[in-house]
Coordinates of C-alpha atoms in Angstrom, one line a residue:
M1 CA 70.0 147.0 201.5
H2 CA 70.5 145.6 198.1
H3 CA 70.0 142.1 199.8
G4 CA 66.6 143.1 200.3
A5 CA 65.9 144.4 197.3
E6 CA 66.9 141.5 195.7
E7 CA 64.5 139.0 197.8
A8 CA 61.5 141.2 197.2
Q9 CA 62.8 140.7 193.7
L10 CA 62.7 136.8 193.4
L11 CA 59.5 136.3 195.3
R12 CA 57.5 138.5 193.2
M13 CA 58.7 136.2 190.1
A14 CA 57.9 132.9 192.1
D15 CA 54.5 134.6 193.0
Y16 CA 54.4 135.2 189.6
G17 CA 56.0 131.9 188.0
R18 CA 54.5 129.9 184.9
N19 CA 54.2 126.3 186.1
Q20 CA 52.2 127.0 189.4
P21 CA 48.8 125.1 188.9
A22 CA 47.7 125.4 192.5
R23 CA 48.0 128.5 193.0
I24 CA 46.4 130.4 189.7
V25 CA 43.4 128.1 190.2
Q26 CA 42.8 129.4 193.6
D27 CA 43.8 132.9 192.7
L28 CA 40.5 132.0 189.6
R29 CA 38.7 131.1 192.9
C30 CA 38.9 134.0 195.0
Y31 CA 38.1 136.1 192.0
W32 CA 34.7 134.5 191.9
Q33 CA 34.4 134.1 195.3
S34 CA 35.0 138.0 195.6
L35 CA 32.5 138.4 192.9
R36 CA 29.3 136.6 194.5
R37 CA 28.3 139.7 196.4
G38 CA 26.1 137.9 198.3
H39 CA 24.7 135.7 196.1
A40 CA 24.9 132.1 195.9
V41 CA 26.0 132.4 192.0
P42 CA 28.1 135.2 190.4
A43 CA 27.1 136.9 187.5
R44 CA 28.6 136.4 184.4
A45 CA 28.2 140.5 183.5
D46 CA 30.7 141.1 186.7
V47 CA 33.3 139.2 185.4
E48 CA 36.0 141.3 184.1
P49 CA 39.6 140.2 182.5
H50 CA 41.0 142.7 184.4
G51 CA 40.0 141.4 187.8
I52 CA 41.6 137.6 186.7
G53 CA 45.1 138.6 186.7
R54 CA 47.6 136.2 186.4
A55 CA 44.7 133.2 185.6
L56 CA 43.5 135.3 182.5
D57 CA 46.1 133.0 179.9
H58 CA 44.5 130.0 181.7
A59 CA 41.1 131.1 182.1
F60 CA 37.7 130.8 180.1
I61 CA 33.9 130.8 180.3
L62 CA 31.3 128.1 179.6
E63 CA 27.8 128.1 177.7
R64 CA 26.0 125.3 178.7
I65 CA 24.4 124.3 175.2
A66 CA 22.5 120.7 176.4
P67 CA 22.6 118.4 179.4
G68 CA 26.6 117.2 180.4
A69 CA 27.6 120.0 177.3
A70 CA 29.2 123.2 177.0
R71 CA 31.3 125.4 175.1
F72 CA 34.0 127.7 175.0
R73 CA 32.4 131.3 174.5
L74 CA 35.8 133.3 175.6
A75 CA 39.3 131.6 175.9
G76 CA 43.1 132.2 177.5
R77 CA 46.0 131.8 175.4
H78 CA 47.4 128.4 176.7
L79 CA 43.9 127.1 175.5
I80 CA 44.9 128.0 172.3
D81 CA 48.2 126.9 172.6
L82 CA 47.0 123.3 174.1
M83 CA 45.1 122.5 170.7
G84 CA 47.1 124.4 168.1
M85 CA 43.9 126.7 167.0
E86 CA 41.2 129.2 168.6
V87 CA 38.4 127.2 170.5
R88 CA 36.1 129.7 170.7
G89 CA 32.6 127.7 169.8
M90 CA 34.0 124.5 170.1
P91 CA 32.5 121.9 173.2
I92 CA 35.0 121.7 176.1
C93 CA 35.1 118.2 176.1
A94 CA 37.7 118.8 172.6
V95 CA 40.2 118.7 175.3
L96 CA 39.8 115.5 176.4
S97 CA 40.3 112.0 175.5
P98 CA 37.0 110.2 174.1
S99 CA 37.5 107.1 177.2
S100 CA 37.4 110.6 179.4
R101 CA 34.3 112.2 177.8
G102 CA 31.3 111.0 179.6
R103 CA 32.4 110.9 183.1
F104 CA 33.5 114.8 182.7
S105 CA 29.7 114.9 181.0
D106 CA 28.6 113.7 184.1
V107 CA 30.8 116.2 187.0
L108 CA 29.5 118.9 184.2
E109 CA 26.0 118.7 184.3
T110 CA 26.4 119.4 188.5
V111 CA 28.0 122.3 188.1
F112 CA 24.8 124.1 186.1
R113 CA 22.1 121.8 187.8
A114 CA 23.0 122.0 191.6
P115 CA 24.9 124.7 191.2
Q116 CA 28.3 123.8 192.3
L117 CA 32.2 123.2 191.6
A118 CA 33.9 120.9 190.1
E119 CA 37.5 120.4 189.7
F120 CA 39.7 117.9 187.6
R121 CA 43.2 116.1 187.7
L122 CA 44.4 115.9 184.5
L123 CA 46.7 113.5 182.1
A124 CA 48.3 114.3 179.0
R125 CA 50.1 111.4 178.3
A126 CA 53.2 111.1 176.3
D127 CA 53.7 111.1 172.4
Y128 CA 55.4 111.1 169.4
A129 CA 56.4 114.8 169.7
R130 CA 54.6 115.3 172.8
P131 CA 55.9 115.1 176.1
E132 CA 54.3 114.0 179.0
L133 CA 51.4 117.3 180.5
T134 CA 49.9 117.2 183.9
G135 CA 47.2 119.8 184.4
R136 CA 44.1 120.6 187.1
M137 CA 40.9 122.3 185.9
L138 CA 38.5 124.3 187.2
I139 CA 35.0 125.0 186.7
M140 CA 32.6 126.8 188.6
P141 CA 29.1 128.2 188.0
L142 CA 27.9 131.6 186.6
R143 CA 24.6 133.1 185.9
S144 CA 23.3 134.4 182.1
D145 CA 21.9 137.7 181.8
L146 CA 18.3 136.0 182.3
G147 CA 19.0 134.3 185.5
D148 CA 19.9 130.8 185.2
V149 CA 22.9 129.4 185.3
T150 CA 24.2 128.4 182.0
R151 CA 27.4 129.7 182.0
A152 CA 30.5 128.7 183.6
L153 CA 34.1 130.4 184.5
G154 CA 36.7 128.5 184.6
C155 CA 40.5 127.2 184.1
L156 CA 43.2 125.2 182.4
V157 CA 46.2 124.9 184.1
S158 CA 49.1 122.8 182.8
E159 CA 52.6 121.3 183.3
G160 CA 55.0 121.0 181.1
E161 CA 56.1 121.5 177.1
P162 CA 53.5 121.4 175.0
G163 CA 54.3 119.6 172.7
A164 CA 52.7 119.4 169.2
A165 CA 49.1 120.4 168.7
P166 CA 46.5 119.5 169.9
R167 CA 46.3 117.8 173.1
R168 CA 44.1 115.9 174.8
F169 CA 44.3 115.4 178.2
D170 CA 42.8 111.9 180.9
V171 CA 40.8 112.9 183.8
E172 CA 42.6 111.5 186.7
A173 CA 40.0 112.3 189.2
D174 CA 37.7 114.5 189.8
E175 CA 36.3 116.6 192.5
V176 CA 32.4 118.2 193.2
L177 CA 32.9 121.4 195.3
P178 CA 29.5 122.7 197.4
L179 CA 29.1 126.7 197.1
F180 CA 29.1 127.0 200.8
E181 CA 31.9 125.3 203.2
G182 CA 29.9 122.8 204.7
G183 CA 26.9 122.6 202.4
T184 CA 25.9 119.2 200.4
V185 CA 26.8 118.4 197.1
M186 CA 25.2 116.5 193.6
T187 CA 26.4 113.0 193.4
P188 CA 27.4 112.9 189.4
S189 CA 25.2 110.6 187.8
P190 CA 24.5 109.3 184.0
S191 CA 21.6 110.4 185.0
L192 CA 22.3 113.9 185.0
S193 CA 23.0 114.1 181.4
V194 CA 23.0 111.7 178.1
P195 CA 21.8 108.0 179.2
R196 CA 24.0 105.6 178.1
L197 CA 22.9 101.7 177.5
R198 CA 23.2 99.1 179.6
Q199 CA 26.7 97.3 179.5
G200 CA 26.9 93.0 179.6
F201 CA 30.1 91.8 179.0
G202 CA 31.7 92.8 175.2
E203 CA 33.0 96.3 174.4
R204 CA 31.9 99.5 176.1
P205 CA 29.5 101.2 173.8
A206 CA 30.3 104.2 172.0
R207 CA 29.0 107.5 173.7
F208 CA 25.7 109.6 172.0
E209 CA 25.7 112.9 172.2
R210 CA 22.5 114.8 171.7
D211 CA 23.0 117.8 168.8
P212 CA 21.0 120.1 170.3
C213 CA 21.7 121.9 166.8
R214 CA 19.4 119.5 165.0
E215 CA 16.8 118.3 167.5
A216 CA 13.1 118.2 166.3
A217 CA 10.7 120.8 168.1
P218 CA 8.9 119.0 170.7
G219 CA 6.0 116.9 169.8
K220 CA 6.8 117.1 166.3
P221 CA 6.9 113.6 165.0
F222 CA 10.2 112.5 162.3
T223 CA 8.7 112.0 159.0
P224 CA 10.9 109.8 157.1
V225 CA 12.1 111.6 153.6
P226 CA 10.8 109.3 150.7
T227 CA 13.2 107.6 148.3
P228 CA 13.5 107.2 145.2
A229 CA 12.7 103.4 145.3
D230 CA 9.5 104.6 147.5
I231 CA 8.1 106.6 144.9
P232 CA 5.9 104.7 142.5
Q233 CA 7.4 105.2 139.0
T234 CA 4.9 103.4 136.4
P235 CA 1.2 104.6 135.3
A236 CA -0.5 101.5 137.2
E237 CA 1.9 101.7 140.3
R238 CA 0.7 105.4 140.6
R239 CA -2.7 104.2 140.6
A240 CA -2.2 101.6 143.2
A241 CA -1.4 103.7 145.3
F242 CA -4.5 105.5 145.5
R243 CA -6.8 104.6 148.1
V244 CA -10.3 105.0 148.0
I245 CA -12.3 107.2 151.1
T246 CA -15.7 106.4 151.9
D247 CA -17.9 108.8 153.8
N248 CA -17.8 107.0 157.3
G249 CA -13.8 107.4 156.7
A250 CA -13.0 103.2 155.4
A251 CA -10.8 103.2 152.6

């Protein structure tokens, strides 16, 4: 009898072990599935922390802010430990190395646009005071309060000692998954997010992301601000800058 109780305790400890990325990812996916209730995509308002269970420390919620770009609205303790700071409000690409951000952005956009699920295999390479980390990330679409697919539920689970923060990952592999078993998926493409420059034989150009906070209003032309060198300084220069307009519109 004592042996059976001890065995049950060992099983429970194994179930809730820290280094089980596959189990945590699967748990969160099952939770997302349970929220659908007949809908293709569950609602953000239905996500409750107590329902996420052991995946809570690894979970996050994203908000889409531009094509191929999203920021953290909420994030668990594991992400905070990896980055060494509060990540709420930060773009999700901050946890990735620059060389992986382009591909990640293309895959991320399909999560919102298709919509569909995306899973990534990650690697943070060893460096001074930073041992190698492997990880998995899962991102699943959510409907906002307005009904559009601009939110996502996800998790990031890593194996190994975090080491000195911040840690950033390379995307080693990615996979997109349909909402329903046997369904079709949207293939990630650069055209779905931010356009890229054509590449020749030179070095790969830097990827320029649009800043949604600084974009001009649609249809409003850009008006350059004159510099002091452009403004006439002397009376003669100011007179020369004026044009006389006749009734027929000619100068």
